[in-house]
Short mmCIF file of C-alpha atoms in Angstrom, two decimals:
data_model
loop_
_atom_site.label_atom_id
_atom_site.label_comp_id
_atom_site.label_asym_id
_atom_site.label_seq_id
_atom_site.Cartn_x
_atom_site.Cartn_y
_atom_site.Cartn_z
CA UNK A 10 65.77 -6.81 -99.79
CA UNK A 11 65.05 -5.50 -96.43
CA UNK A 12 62.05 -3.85 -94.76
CA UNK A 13 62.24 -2.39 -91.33
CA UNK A 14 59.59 -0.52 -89.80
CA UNK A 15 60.57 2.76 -87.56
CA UNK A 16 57.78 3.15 -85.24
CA UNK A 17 57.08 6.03 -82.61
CA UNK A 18 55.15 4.92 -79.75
CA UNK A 19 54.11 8.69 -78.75
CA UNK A 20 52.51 9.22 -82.19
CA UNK A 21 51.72 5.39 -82.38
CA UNK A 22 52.89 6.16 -86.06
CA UNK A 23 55.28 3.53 -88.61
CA UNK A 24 57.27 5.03 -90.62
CA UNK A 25 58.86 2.58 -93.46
CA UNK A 26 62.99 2.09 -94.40
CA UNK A 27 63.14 -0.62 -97.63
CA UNK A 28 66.81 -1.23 -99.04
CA UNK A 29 67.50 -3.21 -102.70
CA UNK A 30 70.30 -3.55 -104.29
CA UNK A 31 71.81 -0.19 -103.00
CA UNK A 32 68.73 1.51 -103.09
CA UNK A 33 66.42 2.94 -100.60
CA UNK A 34 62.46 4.00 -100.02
CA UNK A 35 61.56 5.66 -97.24
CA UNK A 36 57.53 6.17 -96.34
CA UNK A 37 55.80 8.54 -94.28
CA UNK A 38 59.13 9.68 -92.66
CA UNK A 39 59.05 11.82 -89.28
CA UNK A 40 59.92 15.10 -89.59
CA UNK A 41 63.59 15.11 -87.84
CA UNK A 42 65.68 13.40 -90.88
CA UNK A 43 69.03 12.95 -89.65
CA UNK A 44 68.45 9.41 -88.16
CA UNK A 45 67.81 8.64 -91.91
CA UNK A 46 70.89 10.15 -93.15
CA UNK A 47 72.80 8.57 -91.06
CA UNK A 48 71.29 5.04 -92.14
CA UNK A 49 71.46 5.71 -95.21
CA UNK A 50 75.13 6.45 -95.07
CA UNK A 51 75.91 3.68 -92.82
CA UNK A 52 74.06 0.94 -95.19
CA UNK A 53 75.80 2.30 -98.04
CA UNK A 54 72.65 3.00 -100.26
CA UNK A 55 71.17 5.53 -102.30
CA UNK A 56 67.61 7.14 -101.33
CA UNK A 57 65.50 7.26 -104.17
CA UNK A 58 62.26 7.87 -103.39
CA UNK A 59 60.47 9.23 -100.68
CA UNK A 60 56.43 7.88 -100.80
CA UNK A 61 53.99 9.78 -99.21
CA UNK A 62 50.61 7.51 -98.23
CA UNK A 63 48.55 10.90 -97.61
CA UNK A 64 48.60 14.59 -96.42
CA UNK A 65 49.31 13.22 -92.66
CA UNK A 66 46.46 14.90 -90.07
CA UNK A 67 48.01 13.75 -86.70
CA UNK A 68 51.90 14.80 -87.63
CA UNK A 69 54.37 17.04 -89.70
CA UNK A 70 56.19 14.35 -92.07
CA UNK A 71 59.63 14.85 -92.97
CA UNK A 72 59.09 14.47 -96.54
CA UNK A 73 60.45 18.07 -97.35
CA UNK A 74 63.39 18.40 -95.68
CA UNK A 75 64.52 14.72 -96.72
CA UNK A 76 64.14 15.46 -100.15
CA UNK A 77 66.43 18.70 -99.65
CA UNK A 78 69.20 16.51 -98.21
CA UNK A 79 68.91 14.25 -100.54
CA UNK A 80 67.81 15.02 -103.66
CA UNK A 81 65.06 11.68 -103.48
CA UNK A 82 61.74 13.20 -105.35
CA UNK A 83 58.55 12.58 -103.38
CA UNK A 84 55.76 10.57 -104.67
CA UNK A 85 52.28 10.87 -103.82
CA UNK A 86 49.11 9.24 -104.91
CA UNK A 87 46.38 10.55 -107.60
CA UNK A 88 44.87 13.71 -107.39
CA UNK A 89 47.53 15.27 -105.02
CA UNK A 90 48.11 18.65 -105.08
CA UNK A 91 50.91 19.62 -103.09
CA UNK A 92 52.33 22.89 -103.75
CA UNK A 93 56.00 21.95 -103.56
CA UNK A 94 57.68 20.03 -106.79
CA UNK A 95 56.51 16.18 -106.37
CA UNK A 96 55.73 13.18 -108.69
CA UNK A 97 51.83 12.68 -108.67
CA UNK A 98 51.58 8.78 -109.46
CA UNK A 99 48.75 7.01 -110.99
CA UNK A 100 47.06 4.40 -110.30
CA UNK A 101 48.77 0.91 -110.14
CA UNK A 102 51.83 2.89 -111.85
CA UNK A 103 55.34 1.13 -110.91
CA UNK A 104 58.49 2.13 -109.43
CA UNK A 105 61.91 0.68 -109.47
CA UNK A 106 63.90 -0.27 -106.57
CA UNK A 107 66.89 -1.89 -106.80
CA UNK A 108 65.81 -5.70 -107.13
CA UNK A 109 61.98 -4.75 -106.29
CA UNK A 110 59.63 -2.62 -107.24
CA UNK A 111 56.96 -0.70 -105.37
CA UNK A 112 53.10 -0.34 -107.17
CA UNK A 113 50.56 2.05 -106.34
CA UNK A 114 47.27 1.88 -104.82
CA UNK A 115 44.74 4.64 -105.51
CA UNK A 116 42.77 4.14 -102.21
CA UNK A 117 40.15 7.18 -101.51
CA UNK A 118 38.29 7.10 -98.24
CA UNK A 119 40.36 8.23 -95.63
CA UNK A 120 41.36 11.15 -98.02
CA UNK A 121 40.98 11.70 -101.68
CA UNK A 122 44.36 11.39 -102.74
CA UNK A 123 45.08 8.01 -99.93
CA UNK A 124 47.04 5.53 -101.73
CA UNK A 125 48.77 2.27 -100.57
CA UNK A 126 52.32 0.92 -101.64
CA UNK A 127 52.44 -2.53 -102.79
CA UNK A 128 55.94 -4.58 -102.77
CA UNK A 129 56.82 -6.66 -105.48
CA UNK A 130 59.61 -8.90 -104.55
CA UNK A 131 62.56 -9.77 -107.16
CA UNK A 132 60.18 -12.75 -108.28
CA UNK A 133 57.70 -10.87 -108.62
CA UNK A 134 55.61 -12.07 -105.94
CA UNK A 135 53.46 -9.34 -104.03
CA UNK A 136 55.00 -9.48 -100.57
CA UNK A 137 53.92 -6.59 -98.36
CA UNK A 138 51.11 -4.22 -97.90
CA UNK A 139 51.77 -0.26 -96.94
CA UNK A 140 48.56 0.66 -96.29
CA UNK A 141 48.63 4.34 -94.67
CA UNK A 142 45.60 5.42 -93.40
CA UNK A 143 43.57 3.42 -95.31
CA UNK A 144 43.94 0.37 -93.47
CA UNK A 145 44.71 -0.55 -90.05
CA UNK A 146 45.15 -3.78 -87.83
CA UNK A 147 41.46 -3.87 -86.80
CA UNK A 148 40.10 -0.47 -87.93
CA UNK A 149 39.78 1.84 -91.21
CA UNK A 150 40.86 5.26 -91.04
CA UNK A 151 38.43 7.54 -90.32
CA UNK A 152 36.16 9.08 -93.21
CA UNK A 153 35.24 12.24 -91.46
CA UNK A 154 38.90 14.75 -91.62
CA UNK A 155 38.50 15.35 -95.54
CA UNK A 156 35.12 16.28 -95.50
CA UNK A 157 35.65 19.83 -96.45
CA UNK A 158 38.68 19.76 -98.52
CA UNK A 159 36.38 17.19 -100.26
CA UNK A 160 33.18 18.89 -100.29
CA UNK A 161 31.85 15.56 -99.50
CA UNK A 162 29.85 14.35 -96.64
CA UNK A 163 31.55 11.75 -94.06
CA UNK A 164 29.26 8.81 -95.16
CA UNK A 165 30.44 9.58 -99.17
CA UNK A 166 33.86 8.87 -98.43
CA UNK A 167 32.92 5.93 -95.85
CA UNK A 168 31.20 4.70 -99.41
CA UNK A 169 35.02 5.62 -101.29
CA UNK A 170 36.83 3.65 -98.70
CA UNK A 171 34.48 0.87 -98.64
CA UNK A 172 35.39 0.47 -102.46
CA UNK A 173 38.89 1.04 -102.25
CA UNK A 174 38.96 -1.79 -99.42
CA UNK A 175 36.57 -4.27 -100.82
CA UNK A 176 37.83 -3.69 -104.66
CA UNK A 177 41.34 -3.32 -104.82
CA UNK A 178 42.76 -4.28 -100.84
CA UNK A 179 40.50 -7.31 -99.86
CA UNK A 180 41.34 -9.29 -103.45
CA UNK A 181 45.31 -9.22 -102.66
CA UNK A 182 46.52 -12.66 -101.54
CA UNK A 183 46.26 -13.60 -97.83
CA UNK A 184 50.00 -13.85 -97.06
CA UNK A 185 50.38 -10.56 -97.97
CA UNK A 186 52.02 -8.45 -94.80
CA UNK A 187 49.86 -5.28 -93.89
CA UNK A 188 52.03 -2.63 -92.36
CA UNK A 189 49.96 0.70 -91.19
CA UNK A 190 50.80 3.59 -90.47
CA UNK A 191 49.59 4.20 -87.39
CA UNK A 192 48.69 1.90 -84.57
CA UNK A 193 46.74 1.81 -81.31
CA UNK A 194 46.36 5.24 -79.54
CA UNK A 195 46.53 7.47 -82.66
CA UNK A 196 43.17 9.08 -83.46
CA UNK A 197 42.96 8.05 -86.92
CA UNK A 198 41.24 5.40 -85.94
CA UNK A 199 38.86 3.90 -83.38
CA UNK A 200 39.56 0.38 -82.71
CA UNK A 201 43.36 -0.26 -83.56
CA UNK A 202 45.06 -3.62 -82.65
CA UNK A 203 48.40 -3.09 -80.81
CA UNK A 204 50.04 -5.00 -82.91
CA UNK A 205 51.52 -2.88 -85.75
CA UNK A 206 51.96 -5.63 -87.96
CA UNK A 207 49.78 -8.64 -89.46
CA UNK A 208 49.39 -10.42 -92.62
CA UNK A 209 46.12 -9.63 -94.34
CA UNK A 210 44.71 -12.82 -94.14
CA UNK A 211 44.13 -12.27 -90.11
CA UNK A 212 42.65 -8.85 -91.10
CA UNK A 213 40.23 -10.44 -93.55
CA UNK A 214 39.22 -12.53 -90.62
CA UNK A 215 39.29 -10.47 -87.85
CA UNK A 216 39.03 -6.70 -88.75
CA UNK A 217 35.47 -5.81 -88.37
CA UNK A 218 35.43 -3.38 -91.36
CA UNK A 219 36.25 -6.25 -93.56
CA UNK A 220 33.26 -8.17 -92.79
CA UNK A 221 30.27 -6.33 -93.11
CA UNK A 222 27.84 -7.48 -95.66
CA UNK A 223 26.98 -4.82 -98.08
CA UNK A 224 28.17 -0.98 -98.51
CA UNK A 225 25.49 0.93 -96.07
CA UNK A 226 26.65 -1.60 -93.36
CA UNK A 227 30.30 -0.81 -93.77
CA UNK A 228 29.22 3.10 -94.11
CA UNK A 229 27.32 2.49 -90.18
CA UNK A 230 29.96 0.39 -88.81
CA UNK A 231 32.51 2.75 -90.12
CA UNK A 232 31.26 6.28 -89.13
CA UNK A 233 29.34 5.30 -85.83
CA UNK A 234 31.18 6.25 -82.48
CA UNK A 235 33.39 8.66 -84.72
CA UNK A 236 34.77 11.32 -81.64
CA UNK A 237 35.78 14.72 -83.30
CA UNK A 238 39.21 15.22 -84.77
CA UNK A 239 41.93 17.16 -82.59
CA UNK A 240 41.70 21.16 -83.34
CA UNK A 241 45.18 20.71 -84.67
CA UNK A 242 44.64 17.86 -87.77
CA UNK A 243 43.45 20.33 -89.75
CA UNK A 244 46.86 22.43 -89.89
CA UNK A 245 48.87 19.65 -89.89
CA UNK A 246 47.07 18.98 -93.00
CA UNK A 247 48.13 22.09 -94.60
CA UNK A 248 51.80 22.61 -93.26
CA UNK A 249 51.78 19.10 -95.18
CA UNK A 250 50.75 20.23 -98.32
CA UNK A 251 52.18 23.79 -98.35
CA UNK A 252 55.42 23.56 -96.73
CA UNK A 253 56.94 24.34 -93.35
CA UNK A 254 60.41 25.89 -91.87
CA UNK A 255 62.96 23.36 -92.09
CA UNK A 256 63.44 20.89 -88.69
CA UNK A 257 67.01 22.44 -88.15
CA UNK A 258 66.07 25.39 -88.22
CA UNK A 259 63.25 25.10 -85.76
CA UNK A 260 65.55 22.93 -83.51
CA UNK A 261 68.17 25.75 -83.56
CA UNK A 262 65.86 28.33 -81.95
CA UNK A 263 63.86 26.31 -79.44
CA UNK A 264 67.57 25.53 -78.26
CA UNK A 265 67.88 28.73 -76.83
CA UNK A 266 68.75 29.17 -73.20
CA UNK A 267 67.12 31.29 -71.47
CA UNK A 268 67.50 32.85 -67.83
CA UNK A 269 64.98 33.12 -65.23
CA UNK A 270 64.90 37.09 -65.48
CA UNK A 271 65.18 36.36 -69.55
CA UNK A 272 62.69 33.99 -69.19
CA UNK A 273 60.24 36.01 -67.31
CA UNK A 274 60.55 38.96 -69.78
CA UNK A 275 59.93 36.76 -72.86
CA UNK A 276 56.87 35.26 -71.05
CA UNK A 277 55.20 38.11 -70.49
CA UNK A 278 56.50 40.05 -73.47
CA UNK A 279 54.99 37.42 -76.38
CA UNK A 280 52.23 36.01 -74.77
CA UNK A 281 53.54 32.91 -74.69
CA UNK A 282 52.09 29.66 -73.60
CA UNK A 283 54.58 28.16 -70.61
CA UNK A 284 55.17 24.34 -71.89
CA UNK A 285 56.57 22.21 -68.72
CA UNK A 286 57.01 19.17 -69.60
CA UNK A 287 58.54 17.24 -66.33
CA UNK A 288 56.93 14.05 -65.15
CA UNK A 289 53.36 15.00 -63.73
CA UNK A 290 55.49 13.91 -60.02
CA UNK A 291 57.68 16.66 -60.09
CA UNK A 292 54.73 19.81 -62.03
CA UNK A 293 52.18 18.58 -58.88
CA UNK A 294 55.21 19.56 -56.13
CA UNK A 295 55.99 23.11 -58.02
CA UNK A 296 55.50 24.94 -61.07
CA UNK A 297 55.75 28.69 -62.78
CA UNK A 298 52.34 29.95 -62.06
CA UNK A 299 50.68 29.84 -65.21
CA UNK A 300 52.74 27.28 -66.91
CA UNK A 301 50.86 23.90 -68.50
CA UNK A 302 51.82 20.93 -67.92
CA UNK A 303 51.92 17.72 -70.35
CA UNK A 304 54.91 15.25 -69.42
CA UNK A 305 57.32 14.07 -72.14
CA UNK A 306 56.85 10.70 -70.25
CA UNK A 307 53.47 9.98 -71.60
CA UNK A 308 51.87 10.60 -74.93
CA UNK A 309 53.15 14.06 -75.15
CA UNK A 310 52.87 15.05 -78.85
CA UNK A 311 48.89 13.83 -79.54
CA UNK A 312 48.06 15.75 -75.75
CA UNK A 313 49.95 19.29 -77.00
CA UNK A 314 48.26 19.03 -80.30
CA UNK A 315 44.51 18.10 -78.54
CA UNK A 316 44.98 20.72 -75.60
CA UNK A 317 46.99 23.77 -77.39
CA UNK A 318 45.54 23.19 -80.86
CA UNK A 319 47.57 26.37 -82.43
CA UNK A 320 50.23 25.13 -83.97
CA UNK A 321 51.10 29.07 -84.37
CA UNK A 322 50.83 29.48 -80.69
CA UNK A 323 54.29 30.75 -79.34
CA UNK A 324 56.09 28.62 -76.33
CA UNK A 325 58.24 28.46 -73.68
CA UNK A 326 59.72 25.59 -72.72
CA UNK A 327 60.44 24.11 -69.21
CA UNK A 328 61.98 20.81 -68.79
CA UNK A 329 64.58 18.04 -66.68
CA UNK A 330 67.99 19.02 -67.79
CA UNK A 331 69.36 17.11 -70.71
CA UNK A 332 65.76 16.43 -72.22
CA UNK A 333 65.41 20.15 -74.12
CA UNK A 334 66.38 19.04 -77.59
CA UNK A 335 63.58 15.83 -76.84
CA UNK A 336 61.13 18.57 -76.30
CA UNK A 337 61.61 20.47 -79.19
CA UNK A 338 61.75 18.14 -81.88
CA UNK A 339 58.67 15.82 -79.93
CA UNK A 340 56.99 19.42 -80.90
CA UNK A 341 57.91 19.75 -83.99
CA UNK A 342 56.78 16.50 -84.97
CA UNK A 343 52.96 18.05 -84.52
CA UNK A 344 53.84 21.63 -86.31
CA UNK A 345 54.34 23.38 -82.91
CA UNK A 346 57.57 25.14 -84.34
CA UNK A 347 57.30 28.56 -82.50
CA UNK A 348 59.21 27.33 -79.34
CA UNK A 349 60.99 30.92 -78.17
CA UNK A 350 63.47 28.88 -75.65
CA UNK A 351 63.73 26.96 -73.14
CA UNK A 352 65.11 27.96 -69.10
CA UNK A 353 68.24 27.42 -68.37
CA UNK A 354 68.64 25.20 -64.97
CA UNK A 355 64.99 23.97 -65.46
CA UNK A 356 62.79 24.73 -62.56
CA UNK A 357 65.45 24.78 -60.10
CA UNK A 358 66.87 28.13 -61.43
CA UNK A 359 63.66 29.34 -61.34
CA UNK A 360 63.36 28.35 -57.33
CA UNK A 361 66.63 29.43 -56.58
CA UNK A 362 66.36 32.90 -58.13
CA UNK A 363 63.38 33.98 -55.68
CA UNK A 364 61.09 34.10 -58.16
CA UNK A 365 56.80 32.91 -57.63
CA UNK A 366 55.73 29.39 -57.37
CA UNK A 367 52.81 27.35 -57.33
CA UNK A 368 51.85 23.32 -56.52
CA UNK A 369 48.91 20.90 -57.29
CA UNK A 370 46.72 20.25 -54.22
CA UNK A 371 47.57 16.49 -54.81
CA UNK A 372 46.62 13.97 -52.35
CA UNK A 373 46.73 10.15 -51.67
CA UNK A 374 44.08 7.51 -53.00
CA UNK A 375 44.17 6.77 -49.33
CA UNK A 376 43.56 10.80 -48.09
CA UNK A 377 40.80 10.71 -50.93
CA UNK A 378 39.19 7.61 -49.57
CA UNK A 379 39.06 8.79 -45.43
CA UNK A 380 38.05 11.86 -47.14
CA UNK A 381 34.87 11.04 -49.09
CA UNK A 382 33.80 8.84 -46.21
CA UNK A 383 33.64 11.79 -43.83
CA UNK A 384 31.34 14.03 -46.32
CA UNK A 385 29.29 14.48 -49.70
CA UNK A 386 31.85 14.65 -52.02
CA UNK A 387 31.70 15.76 -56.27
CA UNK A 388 33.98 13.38 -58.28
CA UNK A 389 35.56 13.88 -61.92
CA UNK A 390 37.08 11.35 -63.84
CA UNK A 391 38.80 13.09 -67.02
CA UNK A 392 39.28 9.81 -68.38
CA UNK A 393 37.99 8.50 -72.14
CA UNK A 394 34.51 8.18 -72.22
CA UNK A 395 35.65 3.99 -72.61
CA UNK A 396 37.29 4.18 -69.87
CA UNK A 397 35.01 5.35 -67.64
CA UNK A 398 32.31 3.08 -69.15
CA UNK A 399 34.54 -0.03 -67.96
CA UNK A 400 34.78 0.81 -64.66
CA UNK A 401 34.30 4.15 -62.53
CA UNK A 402 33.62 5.34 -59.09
CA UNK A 403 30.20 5.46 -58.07
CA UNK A 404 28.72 9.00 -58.70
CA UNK A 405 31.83 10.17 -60.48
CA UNK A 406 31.07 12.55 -63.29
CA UNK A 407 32.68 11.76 -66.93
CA UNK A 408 34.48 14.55 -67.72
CA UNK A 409 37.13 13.57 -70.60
CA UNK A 410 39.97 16.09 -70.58
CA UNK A 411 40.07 16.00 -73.98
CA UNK A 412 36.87 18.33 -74.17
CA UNK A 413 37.90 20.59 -71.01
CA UNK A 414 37.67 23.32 -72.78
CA UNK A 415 33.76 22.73 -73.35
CA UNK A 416 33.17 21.87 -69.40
CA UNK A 417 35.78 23.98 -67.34
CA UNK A 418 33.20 27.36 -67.95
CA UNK A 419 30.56 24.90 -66.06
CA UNK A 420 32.38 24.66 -62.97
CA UNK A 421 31.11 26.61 -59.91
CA UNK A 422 34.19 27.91 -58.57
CA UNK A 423 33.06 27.92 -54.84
CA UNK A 424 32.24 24.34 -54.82
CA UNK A 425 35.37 21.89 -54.17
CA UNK A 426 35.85 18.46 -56.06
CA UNK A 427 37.48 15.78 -56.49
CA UNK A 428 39.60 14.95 -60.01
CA UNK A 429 41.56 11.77 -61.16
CA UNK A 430 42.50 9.96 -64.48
CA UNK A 431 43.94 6.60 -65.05
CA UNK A 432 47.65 6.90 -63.34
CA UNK A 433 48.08 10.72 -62.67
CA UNK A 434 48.99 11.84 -66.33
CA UNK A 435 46.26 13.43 -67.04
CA UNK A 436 45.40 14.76 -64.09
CA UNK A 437 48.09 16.91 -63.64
CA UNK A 438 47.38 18.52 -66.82
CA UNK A 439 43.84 19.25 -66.33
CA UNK A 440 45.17 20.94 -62.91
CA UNK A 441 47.66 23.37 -64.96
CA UNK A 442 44.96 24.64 -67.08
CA UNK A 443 42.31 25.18 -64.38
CA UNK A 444 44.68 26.76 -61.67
CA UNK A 445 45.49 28.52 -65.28
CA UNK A 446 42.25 29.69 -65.62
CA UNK A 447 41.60 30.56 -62.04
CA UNK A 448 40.34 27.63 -60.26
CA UNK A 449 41.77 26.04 -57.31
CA UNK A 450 39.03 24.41 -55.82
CA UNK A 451 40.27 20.69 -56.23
CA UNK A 452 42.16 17.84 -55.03
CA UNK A 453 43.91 16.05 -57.66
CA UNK A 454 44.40 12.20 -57.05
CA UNK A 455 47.72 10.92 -56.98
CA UNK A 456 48.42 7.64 -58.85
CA UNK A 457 44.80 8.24 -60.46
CA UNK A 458 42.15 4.81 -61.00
CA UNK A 459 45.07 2.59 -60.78
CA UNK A 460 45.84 3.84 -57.00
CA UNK A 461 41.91 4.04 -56.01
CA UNK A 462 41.55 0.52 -57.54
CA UNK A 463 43.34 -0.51 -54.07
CA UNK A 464 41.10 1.02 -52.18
CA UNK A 465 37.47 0.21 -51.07
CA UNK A 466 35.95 3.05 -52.38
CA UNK A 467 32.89 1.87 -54.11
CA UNK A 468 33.08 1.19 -57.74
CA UNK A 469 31.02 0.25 -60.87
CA UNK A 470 31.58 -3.47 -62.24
CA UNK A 471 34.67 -3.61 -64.51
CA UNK A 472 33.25 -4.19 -68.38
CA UNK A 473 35.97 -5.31 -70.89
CA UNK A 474 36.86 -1.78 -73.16
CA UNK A 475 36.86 -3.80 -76.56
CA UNK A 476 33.43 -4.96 -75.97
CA UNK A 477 32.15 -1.23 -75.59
CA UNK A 478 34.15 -0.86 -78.81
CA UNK A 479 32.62 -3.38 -80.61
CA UNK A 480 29.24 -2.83 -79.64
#
């Protein structure tokens, strides 16, 4: 028997491979399926079944197209409804697997049809834990993203999950190992570990959901602090359950190259959005006017699916040569399939064909520092709200660029400020979509709280995140 977990740090998500006795299981898989094939084939094992812990908010799983390729049914939980051919299990019913055999946990909360995978090992010894969404190192998922397929308010299913936990998760043995399926930085959670794997007995002792005292306790605990979902969860949700183009054929058409003139025409023939997605170093010294930038160095798929939301939204694509393919499928992993091309020669071509360009007014945390010290200055840190409350500049505004959309209207366009995140990430994004919108009166700050944290620019005292958390 082997398990191996497959986790993607830009979706923080684990995805599950388990082998007996030349057979296979494969849970929550991402949607590009080949690097499973290709296991597969080179373990010499059959694919059998393909489980499905939920109808996945934050990604597009791969569940569909594997089953194509391989002719592995998909299992869900009780009371799915997908509208593609599936085996609905029920409740602690078991499934074969080579030497093993896999059980099901009906485990509503998170959503109504959640369930959990328990391994049974050839001795039939319950070895491992796969918990979905319904249980993460240090954290629950979140009650609140079913509420209206559910008709049911947040607190009802923080009252589901507390049962599922407490009644049919906390009474497993403690050796038992938990493996999520999602880790710290996804937004299924609030307060994940960054460890993406424990044994349960550590989460009885130290996951704070665990240990409340009674059910309205958990229910507080649980749905206090709660931020709102990304805009895009919800379609994820359905491209899930209904279906979506297949990941070939979406990579075949975002892998279309496009000249600058070509380019150009497309742009402002569709309406579409202009992705770049070059290191915020290279956006902040030129750019197509217009264009967006969110860096495939950082945690590209989560920011495209906060900041875009329209999964239906069509898009251009700008990138470093070589990384085009990376692009598209780190897209399509979030259901942004209508990628029209890419440019051919990256932003270079674009430069060297005489066409318009524009730049970040992007300064040093040094400039920034001589700078304030010389006049009144307005400050705004697009960091998380936690971030901020840990440490800050004195008199900087919190301004989290996941909600820009709600506070860029607010901004008096004659009035010039100051704007900085943690390194320079997010920064540069924020820039795209206000000199986007119209606004240039800013200085960006290169190297973001991490560069001004060498400075002597007055600051707040530092406060440890995971005590705001927890309080």
């Amino acid at each position: 028997m082997k398990i191996e977990q497959i986790y993607t740090g830009c979706l923080a998500q684990g995805a599950y491979y388990i082998t007996s006795a030349g057979e296979a299981a494969i849970i929550d898989p991402l949607r590009e399926t080949q690097p499973y094939i290709n296991r597969l084939k080179d373990d010499g094992v059959e694919l059998k079944y393909i489980f499905e812990t939920h109808f996945h908010a934050d990604f597009v799983s791969g569940h569909l197209d594997l089953s194509l390729k391989t002719g592995a049914p998909i299992v869900y939980g009780p009371t799915a409804n997908p509208e593609f051919d599936a085996v609905i299990a029920e409740d602690e019913q078991i499934f074969e697997l080579g030497d093993i055999k896999i059980k099901v946990l009906h485990t509503p909360g998170h959503t109504l049809e959640s369930s959990c995978y328990v391994l049974i090992d050839e001795n039939g010894n319950e070895k491992a834990l796969f918990s979905g969404d319904t249980l993460f190192l240090g954290d629950v998922g979140r009650p609140d993203l079913a509420q209206k397929g559910a008709n049911m308010s947040q607190e009802e299913l923080a009252g589901l999950l507390y049962d599922s936990l407490y009644h049919k998760i906390l009474p497993l043995q403690d050796d038992i190992t938990v493996y999520p399926a999602h880790g710290a930085g996804s937004a299924c959670g609030k307060n994940m570990q960054k460890e993406t794997v424990d044994t349960l007995g550590n989460q009885k002792r130290t996951n704070y959901a665990l240990n409340q005292k009674d059910k309205q306790s958990f229910i507080q605990e649980v749905t206090d602090g709660l931020l709102p979902p990304p805009a895009y969860f919800g379609m994820n949700v359905m491209m899930n359950k209904k279906g979506y183009s297949s990941f070939d054929e979406v990579l075949s058409k975002g892998l279309h190259a496009l000249s600058p003139e070509q380019f150009e025409e497309i742009a402002e023939a569709s309406g579409a959005l202009i992705l770049d997605v070059r290191s915020n170093r290279e956006f902040a010294k030129g750019f197509i006017p217009q264009s967006i930038n969110i860096g495939l160095d950082g945690d590209f798929a989560p920011w495209v699916g906060a900041l875009i939301a329209d999964v239906s939204q069509p898009i251009l694509l700008v990138t470093e040569k070589g990384y085009e393919e990376e692009a598209v499928t780190r897209l399509s992993r979030v259901g942004f399939d209508h990628i029209l091309g890419f440019l051919d020669g990256g932003f270079e071509s674009w430069k060297k064909s005489g066409k318009e360009t524009d730049f970040v007014n992007r300064i040093s945390a040094e400039q920034f520092e001589t700078e304030i010290k010389e006049k009144e200055a307005k400050i705004i840190d697009i960091r998380k709200e936690s971030e901020y409350n840990a440490e800050h500049i004195n008199e900087a505004y919190s301004k989290p660029l996941a909600y820009i959309n709600d506070w860029i209207h607010k901004i008096e366009p004659t009035e010039h400020f100051y704007m900085h995140c943690g390194s320079g990430y997010r920064s540069t994004m924020a820039a795209s979509i206000l000199q986007a919108r119209g606004y240039r009166n800013f200085s960006e700050i290169e190297g973001g709280f991490k560069a001004i944290s060498s400075t002597e620019i007055p600051k707040s005292d530092f406060v440890c995140q995971t005590k705001i958390l927890n309080k």
